[in-house]
Coordinates of C-alpha atoms in Angstrom, one line a residue:
M1 CA -9.4 -4.7 -37.1
S2 CA -7.2 -3.0 -34.4
I3 CA -6.6 -4.7 -31.1
E4 CA -6.7 -2.6 -28.0
L5 CA -3.7 -3.4 -25.8
P6 CA -3.6 -2.7 -22.1
P7 CA -1.6 0.2 -20.7
S8 CA 1.3 -2.1 -19.8
A9 CA 1.8 -2.6 -23.6
E10 CA 2.6 1.0 -24.4
H11 CA 6.1 1.5 -25.8
R12 CA 8.6 3.3 -23.6
A13 CA 12.3 3.6 -22.8
A14 CA 13.7 2.1 -19.7
Y15 CA 14.7 4.5 -16.9
P16 CA 18.4 5.5 -17.0
L17 CA 20.7 3.9 -14.5
T18 CA 20.9 7.2 -12.7
T19 CA 17.3 6.7 -11.5
L20 CA 18.8 4.4 -8.9
P21 CA 20.5 6.2 -6.1
E22 CA 24.2 5.3 -5.9
R23 CA 23.8 3.6 -2.5
V24 CA 21.0 1.4 -4.0
R25 CA 23.2 0.5 -7.0
A26 CA 26.1 -0.4 -4.7
R27 CA 24.0 -2.6 -2.4
L28 CA 22.2 -4.4 -5.3
T29 CA 25.5 -5.1 -7.0
E30 CA 26.8 -6.5 -3.7
L31 CA 23.6 -8.6 -3.3
A32 CA 23.9 -9.9 -6.9
H33 CA 27.3 -11.4 -6.1
Q34 CA 26.2 -12.8 -2.7
H35 CA 22.8 -14.3 -3.6
A36 CA 23.0 -15.3 -7.3
P37 CA 20.6 -15.6 -8.9
L38 CA 19.2 -12.6 -7.0
S39 CA 15.4 -12.0 -6.8
G40 CA 14.3 -9.8 -4.0
Y41 CA 13.4 -6.5 -2.5
L42 CA 15.7 -3.8 -1.1
Y43 CA 14.1 -1.4 1.4
D44 CA 15.2 2.0 2.7
P45 CA 13.1 2.5 5.8
G46 CA 14.3 6.1 6.1
T47 CA 12.6 7.0 2.8
A48 CA 9.3 5.9 4.2
A49 CA 9.9 7.7 7.5
A50 CA 10.7 10.9 5.6
R51 CA 7.5 10.7 3.6
A52 CA 5.4 10.1 6.8
R53 CA 7.2 13.0 8.5
D54 CA 6.4 15.4 5.7
L55 CA 2.7 14.3 5.5
R56 CA 2.2 14.5 9.2
G57 CA 3.9 17.9 9.4
A58 CA 1.6 19.4 6.7
L59 CA -1.6 18.4 8.5
P60 CA -3.4 20.4 11.2
D61 CA -3.2 19.1 14.8
W62 CA -6.6 17.5 14.7
A63 CA -5.6 15.2 11.8
A64 CA -3.8 11.9 12.4
V65 CA -1.9 9.5 10.1
Y66 CA -2.2 5.7 10.6
Y67 CA -0.1 3.6 8.3
A68 CA -1.8 0.7 6.5
V69 CA 0.4 -2.2 7.3
K70 CA -0.8 -4.2 4.3
A71 CA 1.2 -2.0 1.9
N72 CA 4.6 -3.1 3.4
S73 CA 4.9 -5.1 6.6
H74 CA 8.6 -5.5 6.9
P75 CA 9.6 -4.9 10.6
A76 CA 12.3 -2.4 9.7
V77 CA 9.9 -0.3 7.7
L78 CA 7.3 -0.4 10.5
A79 CA 9.9 0.5 13.1
A80 CA 11.0 3.5 11.1
L81 CA 7.4 4.6 10.5
A82 CA 6.4 4.2 14.1
Q83 CA 8.4 7.2 15.0
H84 CA 6.4 9.5 12.7
V85 CA 2.9 8.2 12.4
D86 CA 0.1 8.2 15.0
G87 CA -0.5 4.5 14.7
F88 CA -1.1 1.6 12.3
E89 CA -4.1 0.2 10.4
V90 CA -4.2 -3.6 10.5
A91 CA -6.4 -6.3 8.9
S92 CA -5.2 -9.5 10.5
V93 CA -3.8 -11.0 13.7
S94 CA -0.3 -11.2 12.2
E95 CA -0.4 -7.5 11.2
L96 CA -1.6 -6.7 14.7
A97 CA 1.4 -8.4 16.1
L98 CA 3.8 -6.6 13.8
A99 CA 2.2 -3.3 14.6
R100 CA 2.3 -3.8 18.3
T101 CA 6.0 -4.7 18.2
A102 CA 6.8 -1.6 16.2
L103 CA 4.8 0.6 18.5
D104 CA 6.4 -0.9 21.6
G105 CA 9.8 -0.3 20.1
A106 CA 8.9 3.4 19.4
A107 CA 7.5 4.0 22.9
P108 CA 10.6 5.5 24.4
A109 CA 10.8 8.0 21.6
R110 CA 7.0 8.7 21.7
P111 CA 6.0 10.1 25.1
D112 CA 2.5 10.7 23.5
R113 CA 1.9 7.0 24.0
P114 CA 1.8 6.7 27.8
G115 CA 1.0 3.4 29.4
G116 CA -2.6 2.5 29.9
T117 CA -3.8 4.1 26.7
P118 CA -5.5 2.1 23.9
T119 CA -3.2 0.4 21.5
S120 CA -2.7 2.8 18.6
V121 CA -4.1 0.4 16.0
L122 CA -7.2 0.6 13.8
A123 CA -8.7 -2.6 12.4
A124 CA -10.2 -3.0 9.0
G125 CA -11.4 -5.9 6.7
P126 CA -14.7 -7.0 5.2
A127 CA -14.9 -10.5 6.7
K128 CA -13.4 -10.5 10.1
T129 CA -13.6 -13.8 11.9
T130 CA -14.5 -14.3 15.5
S131 CA -10.8 -15.2 16.3
V132 CA -9.6 -12.0 14.6
L133 CA -12.2 -9.8 16.4
T134 CA -11.3 -11.5 19.7
E135 CA -7.6 -10.7 19.4
L136 CA -8.3 -7.1 18.4
I137 CA -10.6 -6.6 21.5
R138 CA -8.0 -8.3 23.7
A139 CA -5.4 -6.0 22.3
D140 CA -7.5 -3.0 23.2
A141 CA -7.5 -1.7 19.7
E142 CA -8.2 2.0 19.4
S143 CA -11.2 1.2 17.2
I144 CA -12.5 -1.6 15.0
N145 CA -14.0 -0.5 11.7
A146 CA -17.2 -2.6 11.6
E147 CA -18.5 -3.6 8.2
S148 CA -22.0 -4.8 9.0
L149 CA -24.8 -5.2 11.6
L150 CA -23.8 -8.8 12.1
E151 CA -20.2 -7.8 12.8
L152 CA -21.4 -5.3 15.4
H153 CA -23.3 -8.1 17.1
R154 CA -20.2 -10.4 17.0
I155 CA -18.0 -7.6 18.5
N156 CA -20.6 -7.0 21.2
A157 CA -20.8 -10.7 22.1
I158 CA -17.0 -11.1 22.3
A159 CA -16.6 -7.9 24.4
T160 CA -19.4 -9.0 26.7
R161 CA -17.7 -12.4 27.2
L162 CA -14.3 -10.7 27.9
G163 CA -15.9 -8.2 30.3
T164 CA -14.9 -5.1 28.4
T165 CA -16.2 -2.5 26.0
A166 CA -15.1 -2.4 22.3
R167 CA -14.6 0.9 20.5
V168 CA -16.1 0.7 17.0
A169 CA -16.4 2.9 14.0
L170 CA -19.0 2.1 11.4
R171 CA -17.7 1.7 7.9
V172 CA -20.0 3.4 5.4
N173 CA -20.5 3.1 1.7
P174 CA -21.8 6.6 0.8
A175 CA -24.6 6.9 -1.7
H176 CA -22.8 9.8 -3.5
I177 CA -19.9 12.0 -2.9
P178 CA -20.7 15.4 -4.5
I179 CA -17.2 16.0 -5.8
T180 CA -16.0 15.9 -9.4
G181 CA -12.9 14.1 -10.5
S182 CA -11.4 10.8 -9.4
L183 CA -13.4 10.4 -6.2
Q184 CA -16.8 9.4 -7.5
M185 CA -16.6 6.0 -5.9
G186 CA -19.7 6.1 -3.6
G187 CA -23.1 4.4 -4.3
A188 CA -21.8 1.4 -6.1
P189 CA -22.5 -2.2 -4.9
S190 CA -19.6 -3.2 -2.7
A191 CA -18.5 -5.8 -0.2
F192 CA -17.1 -2.9 1.9
G193 CA -19.2 -1.0 4.4
V194 CA -22.8 -0.4 5.2
P195 CA -24.8 1.3 2.4
E196 CA -25.6 4.9 3.5
P197 CA -29.4 4.5 3.4
D198 CA -29.1 1.7 6.0
V199 CA -26.9 3.6 8.4
P200 CA -29.6 5.1 10.6
D201 CA -31.2 1.7 11.3
V202 CA -27.8 0.1 11.9
L203 CA -26.8 2.8 14.4
A204 CA -30.2 2.5 16.2
Q205 CA -29.6 -1.2 16.6
A206 CA -26.0 -0.7 17.6
A207 CA -27.2 1.6 20.4
T208 CA -28.9 -1.4 22.0
L209 CA -25.6 -3.4 22.2
P210 CA -24.2 -2.6 25.7
A211 CA -20.6 -3.7 25.0
L212 CA -20.1 -1.3 22.1
D213 CA -18.7 2.2 22.1
I214 CA -19.5 3.8 18.8
V215 CA -16.7 6.3 18.2
G216 CA -17.4 7.4 14.7
F217 CA -17.3 6.4 11.0
H218 CA -14.9 5.0 8.4
I219 CA -15.5 6.3 4.9
H220 CA -12.9 4.9 2.4
A221 CA -14.1 6.2 -1.0
A222 CA -10.9 7.4 -2.6
S223 CA -8.1 5.6 -4.4
G224 CA -4.9 6.7 -6.1
N225 CA -5.8 10.4 -6.1
L226 CA -3.0 12.8 -7.1
D227 CA -5.0 16.0 -6.9
A228 CA -4.7 17.8 -3.5
D229 CA -7.8 20.0 -4.2
T230 CA -10.2 17.1 -4.8
H231 CA -8.8 15.1 -2.0
A232 CA -9.2 18.0 0.4
A233 CA -12.8 18.4 -0.8
Y234 CA -13.4 14.7 -0.1
V235 CA -12.0 15.0 3.4
R236 CA -14.1 18.1 4.1
W237 CA -17.2 16.3 2.8
C238 CA -16.4 13.3 5.2
V239 CA -16.1 15.7 8.1
G240 CA -19.5 17.3 7.4
W241 CA -21.3 14.1 6.7
A242 CA -19.9 12.4 9.9
A243 CA -20.8 15.4 12.0
D244 CA -24.4 15.6 10.7
T245 CA -24.9 11.8 11.0
A246 CA -23.5 11.6 14.5
R247 CA -25.6 14.5 15.6
A248 CA -28.8 12.9 14.3
A249 CA -28.0 9.6 15.9
G250 CA -26.9 11.0 19.2
I251 CA -23.3 9.7 18.9
D252 CA -20.3 11.2 20.7
L253 CA -18.2 11.7 17.6
R254 CA -14.5 11.1 18.2
Q255 CA -13.3 9.5 15.0
I256 CA -13.7 10.4 11.3
D257 CA -11.6 7.9 9.3
T258 CA -11.3 9.0 5.7
G259 CA -9.2 6.0 4.6
G260 CA -6.2 6.2 2.3
G261 CA -6.5 7.2 -1.3
I262 CA -3.5 9.5 -1.8
G263 CA -1.9 8.5 -5.1
V264 CA 1.7 7.7 -6.0
A265 CA 3.2 9.6 -9.0
F266 CA 4.7 7.5 -11.8
E267 CA 6.5 8.6 -15.0
D268 CA 5.8 12.3 -15.6
E269 CA 2.8 12.6 -13.2
K270 CA 2.7 15.5 -10.8
P271 CA 3.2 14.3 -7.2
F272 CA 0.5 14.9 -4.6
D273 CA 1.0 18.3 -3.0
V274 CA 0.8 17.6 0.8
E275 CA 1.4 21.2 1.8
R276 CA -1.6 22.4 -0.3
F277 CA -3.7 19.5 1.0
G278 CA -3.0 20.4 4.6
A279 CA -3.7 24.1 4.1
L280 CA -7.0 23.3 2.3
I281 CA -8.4 21.1 5.1
A282 CA -7.2 23.3 7.9
D283 CA -10.2 25.6 7.7
T284 CA -12.7 22.7 8.1
P285 CA -12.0 21.2 11.6
P286 CA -14.1 18.4 12.9
P287 CA -16.4 18.9 15.9
A288 CA -14.6 19.3 19.3
G289 CA -13.2 16.1 20.6
A290 CA -13.1 14.4 17.2
R291 CA -10.0 13.5 15.1
V292 CA -9.8 13.1 11.3
I293 CA -7.8 10.0 10.4
L294 CA -5.9 9.3 7.2
E295 CA -4.8 5.7 6.4
P296 CA -2.1 6.0 3.7
G297 CA -0.2 2.8 2.8
R298 CA 1.1 2.9 -0.7
Y299 CA 1.8 6.6 -0.5
L300 CA 4.2 6.2 2.4
A301 CA 5.9 3.1 1.3
A302 CA 6.1 3.0 -2.5
D303 CA 9.3 5.0 -2.8
C304 CA 11.2 3.1 -0.1
G305 CA 11.6 -0.1 -2.1
W306 CA 13.2 -1.6 -5.2
Y307 CA 12.5 -5.1 -6.7
A308 CA 15.5 -6.5 -8.4
A309 CA 15.8 -9.8 -10.3
E310 CA 18.6 -11.4 -12.3
V311 CA 18.1 -12.0 -16.0
T312 CA 18.5 -15.8 -16.1
D313 CA 18.1 -15.9 -19.9
L314 CA 17.7 -13.6 -22.8
K315 CA 16.2 -14.7 -26.1
N316 CA 15.0 -13.4 -29.4
S317 CA 11.8 -14.9 -30.7
Y318 CA 10.6 -14.0 -34.2
G319 CA 12.3 -10.6 -34.0
H320 CA 11.3 -9.7 -30.4
W321 CA 13.5 -9.9 -27.3
F322 CA 12.4 -11.5 -24.0
A323 CA 14.2 -11.0 -20.7
M324 CA 13.5 -13.9 -18.4
L325 CA 13.9 -13.2 -14.7
R326 CA 14.6 -15.3 -11.7
G327 CA 11.3 -14.2 -10.2
G328 CA 8.1 -12.7 -11.7
I329 CA 4.5 -12.4 -10.5
N330 CA 5.3 -15.0 -7.8
H331 CA 7.5 -12.2 -6.3
F332 CA 6.1 -9.0 -7.8
Q333 CA 2.5 -9.3 -9.0
L334 CA 1.4 -5.7 -8.8
P335 CA 2.0 -4.7 -12.4
T336 CA 0.0 -7.6 -13.8
S337 CA -2.8 -7.5 -11.3
W338 CA -3.4 -3.8 -11.6
D339 CA -2.4 -3.6 -15.2
I340 CA -0.2 -0.6 -14.6
V341 CA 3.0 0.4 -16.3
H342 CA 5.8 -0.2 -13.9
N343 CA 9.0 0.8 -15.7
I344 CA 12.5 -0.6 -15.1
T345 CA 16.1 0.2 -15.2
V346 CA 18.9 -2.3 -16.0
L347 CA 21.8 -2.6 -13.6
P348 CA 24.9 -4.2 -15.3
V349 CA 26.5 -7.1 -13.5
D350 CA 29.9 -7.7 -15.0
T351 CA 30.7 -11.1 -13.6
W352 CA 29.7 -14.1 -15.7
P353 CA 30.6 -17.8 -15.6
A354 CA 33.5 -18.7 -17.9
G355 CA 32.7 -20.9 -20.8
L356 CA 29.0 -19.9 -21.1
P357 CA 27.7 -17.8 -23.9
R358 CA 26.2 -14.5 -22.7
P359 CA 23.2 -13.4 -24.7
T360 CA 23.1 -9.6 -25.2
A361 CA 20.5 -7.2 -26.7
E362 CA 21.5 -3.6 -27.6
N363 CA 19.1 -0.8 -28.5
A364 CA 16.3 -3.2 -28.4
S365 CA 12.7 -3.4 -27.5
L366 CA 11.9 -6.3 -25.1
T367 CA 9.3 -7.9 -22.9
V368 CA 10.2 -8.7 -19.3
V369 CA 8.8 -12.0 -18.1
G370 CA 9.2 -14.3 -15.0
E371 CA 10.0 -17.9 -14.3
L372 CA 6.4 -19.2 -14.1
C373 CA 4.8 -21.6 -16.6
T374 CA 2.1 -19.1 -17.7
P375 CA 2.0 -16.2 -20.2
E376 CA 0.4 -14.1 -17.4
D377 CA 3.9 -13.9 -15.8
T378 CA 4.6 -10.8 -17.8
L379 CA 5.8 -7.7 -15.9
L380 CA 6.5 -5.2 -18.6
R381 CA 6.0 -5.2 -22.4
D382 CA 7.9 -3.4 -25.2
V383 CA 10.4 -1.4 -23.1
R384 CA 13.4 -0.1 -25.0
V385 CA 16.8 -0.7 -23.4
D386 CA 20.3 0.5 -24.5
R387 CA 21.8 -2.8 -23.5
I388 CA 20.8 -5.9 -21.4
R389 CA 22.7 -9.2 -20.9
A390 CA 21.9 -12.4 -19.2
G391 CA 23.2 -12.0 -15.7
D392 CA 22.3 -8.3 -15.4
L393 CA 19.7 -7.1 -12.9
V394 CA 16.3 -5.8 -13.9
V395 CA 15.3 -3.3 -11.2
F396 CA 11.8 -1.9 -10.6
P397 CA 11.9 1.3 -8.6
N398 CA 8.8 2.4 -6.5
S399 CA 8.3 -1.2 -5.4
G400 CA 8.1 -0.6 -1.6
S401 CA 4.3 -1.1 -1.4
Y402 CA 2.1 -4.0 -2.5
G403 CA 5.2 -6.0 -3.6
W404 CA 6.3 -8.9 -1.4
E405 CA 3.0 -8.9 0.5
F406 CA 0.9 -8.9 -2.7
A407 CA 2.6 -11.6 -4.7
M408 CA 1.6 -15.3 -5.2
P409 CA 4.8 -17.0 -3.9
N410 CA 3.6 -20.6 -3.8
F411 CA 2.7 -21.1 -7.5
L412 CA 5.3 -23.7 -8.8
G413 CA 7.0 -23.7 -5.4
H414 CA 10.0 -21.6 -6.4
P415 CA 12.0 -19.9 -3.5
A416 CA 10.3 -16.8 -2.1
A417 CA 11.6 -13.4 -2.8
E418 CA 14.3 -12.2 -0.5
R419 CA 14.0 -9.0 1.5
H420 CA 17.0 -6.8 2.4
V421 CA 17.3 -3.5 4.2
L422 CA 19.5 -0.7 3.0

């Protein structure tokens, strides 16, 4: 009987050392000497800013880019992105504070954000508490993506108490998206959004709530899409659906939020073609006065970060090598949680304490594990390396998104991962 292994168990060769830019190699080597044993992230905010600039430049004027802070919330990354995005998407009070700080810092360079305009943040999340909603309304958020009729009532009650009006977009779980490919995500039971058949009744009830300003819709039904053609078709569908629904409900449509969903290319995958995507959506503008919003997170931040951890021990067990890291899923949980192949490169560190044996594996297949007392703390299986030694660094490129923020740092109470800026 054959045993079906997960994708992370596929055999592969580690990336060559040249995968790491020279400046990254130099800085990680320096950090390895200063912070031994090193386990942390290195970010290049300029890489994220360049990705945002390229995406924004490829889009028509009626499209806007709001960065999803959950992907990487480091202040330096947010500050760099604030110069090139239209705003931020937040899901908590702490993310709201980080976004406002970054936007305030970008204000001198962004004359399109004059004083007195709404804070350029959109708010999301399936279970927003009264305290979160209150802070968002006090901050004059550009819009709150409401997930249910009850949430609409909560927002109305808070806005009434504060003597203001809250801008709201209704999040919708579409019954079906008539597009083939990777975007058939509508119609399934979900904690996110209002089921499409319920939308007319919810909008009718929302119209009776005097402290709400319904500005449009949020439809996030795409994830990890690398195909520009199908993603453009998805956006065009969202525009048509929102326009028809707003017209039927008598809504002054100003916002069509299509969520994130642009994929990140790994291994030999073909990257998302932003120029083609922009050209394809350009011929389907929204109704006058409305904007189409994209909320990329991982797409903008993945390439701007590297997770590096020292090999604290290297052992051969029944013919198979294991590299044990200072770190693991308590610092970088993404490969295990999503069961994705996240390849590595090995950065040699020549210094080693005198008098200690230094285990070494050459031309060997090994499994990369962390420091936690659980076999689930496995980051990569069966990767072939030319050479690896105790004391070297294992480096995971493309770790700028859902890394430090997505981990489980309190299990066993080891020190949290460090964060450094290039």
